[in-house]
Amino acid sequence: MHTTIRMLSRTLAGAVTLAASFAMPALAQDDAMTPIAIPAQPDAIVLNTGALPGATVAESWHRQYGSVFARNVTIATLTPFLPDPAKASGAAVIVAPGGGFRTLSMNNEGWDVARALADRGVAAFVLKYRLNQTPADMGAFSQSMARMFTQGARDGENKGAAARAAQQQDPAKALAPQIADARAAFALVRSRAAAWHVDPDRIGMVGFSAGAMLTMATALHGQDAKPAFIGNVYGPLAAVQVPAGAPPLFVALAADDPLFGNGGFGLIDSWRNAKRPVEFHLYEQGGHGFGMYPKTTTSTGWFDAFARWLDMHGYLKKK
C-alpha cells in the first residue's frame, strides 16, 4: 500500500513540470522557478483544520510559466469569488487546484477558474489545501521536482500505471488532511450561505489533476461534504465503487495526457453502470495541466463545456 501511494505521489508531482511542458510551450522561456513573496490574500479565510501534523517547512510561493504556485501549505484557507448579485444563480463551486500534492497552481487552476465561474453567476471558492512537505530551498525543491518528473513520465508511459495506482490506494487514509480541508470548506460555505447568497444544497466541487483526485475523494469519502455535482479535469479515471445517489460528474481529459491518457476510462464506466449522470470530454490534444491557459487545441474549450453542463443541470439559473 505505501509503495503504491508513493508511486502515485511521484506521478502526480511530475504533473507540475509536465503541465508546463505540455500545456505552455510558448512560455518555455519562463520555465525557471522564481521565488516570490507570498501574495496578499485579504479575502482568504483560514479553515478550522489546524496545522499540518509534523510540518517543519513554512509556506512559500514561486512564479513559473506565467503563473504563481504555492507550496508547503500547512494551514488551509478558502478564498471567495462572489458573482454580481444581479446575476448570481445561488449555485457555488469549491475549486481545488492541482500540483501533485506538493504545489498548488493558484492562477491557472484556482483564481482564474473562480473568476470565470463568478462571471457566469456562480459563487466560487478557491481551496488552498494542505500539502506534502518539500525542501525549503528553491534549488533543492526544483531538483526534487525534476527527479519526480522523470519518474512520473516513466509511470505515465507504462500504459496507465498512474491510473492503476490511483485505483489501488485508499484515498480516505492517504488524503486524510486534504479531505478534512475540503469538508471544512463545504461546512464554511454552508454556514455563510445566507451572507454569500448561496443555496446550501447547490454547492459542487471541481478539481484539476491532484485537485481532481481530492474532488473524487471528497465525493466518495467526504462524509458530510456531499457535493451537489463534481468536475474531474485531467485527473485519474480508475474505476470506483459508486455510492447510491452519487452526484452528477463532469470529466475532461486530453488523449495525449502523459499521465492519465493511457489508463482507460473505468471511472466513466463506473458512473454509467451505477446509472448516475456523467459527461465525458476526451480532447485529441491538450496534454496535462491545460487549465485556463489559452491554447490552439480544443481542450481550451473545456470551461465553456463545463459551464454549459452546469446550465443544463440548472446551476446557472436562479432556483
XYZ file of N, CA, C and O in Angstrom, residues 53 105 151 184 245 248:
24
model
N 0.067 18.158 10.504
C 0.849 17.459 11.530
C 2.288 17.210 11.090
O 2.538 16.766 9.971
N -1.328 25.154 -8.211
C -1.337 26.078 -9.347
C -2.430 27.117 -9.106
O -3.563 26.979 -9.572
N 10.382 10.277 -13.040
C 9.660 9.079 -12.643
C 8.212 9.137 -13.111
O 7.645 8.138 -13.558
N -14.165 20.970 5.525
C -14.250 22.258 6.222
C -14.686 23.367 5.266
O -15.417 24.280 5.668
N -26.897 7.492 -5.121
C -27.116 8.928 -5.144
C -25.873 9.745 -5.409
O -25.820 10.930 -5.053
N -23.895 14.184 -10.060
C -23.516 14.282 -11.471
C -22.031 14.580 -11.607
O -21.469 15.368 -10.830
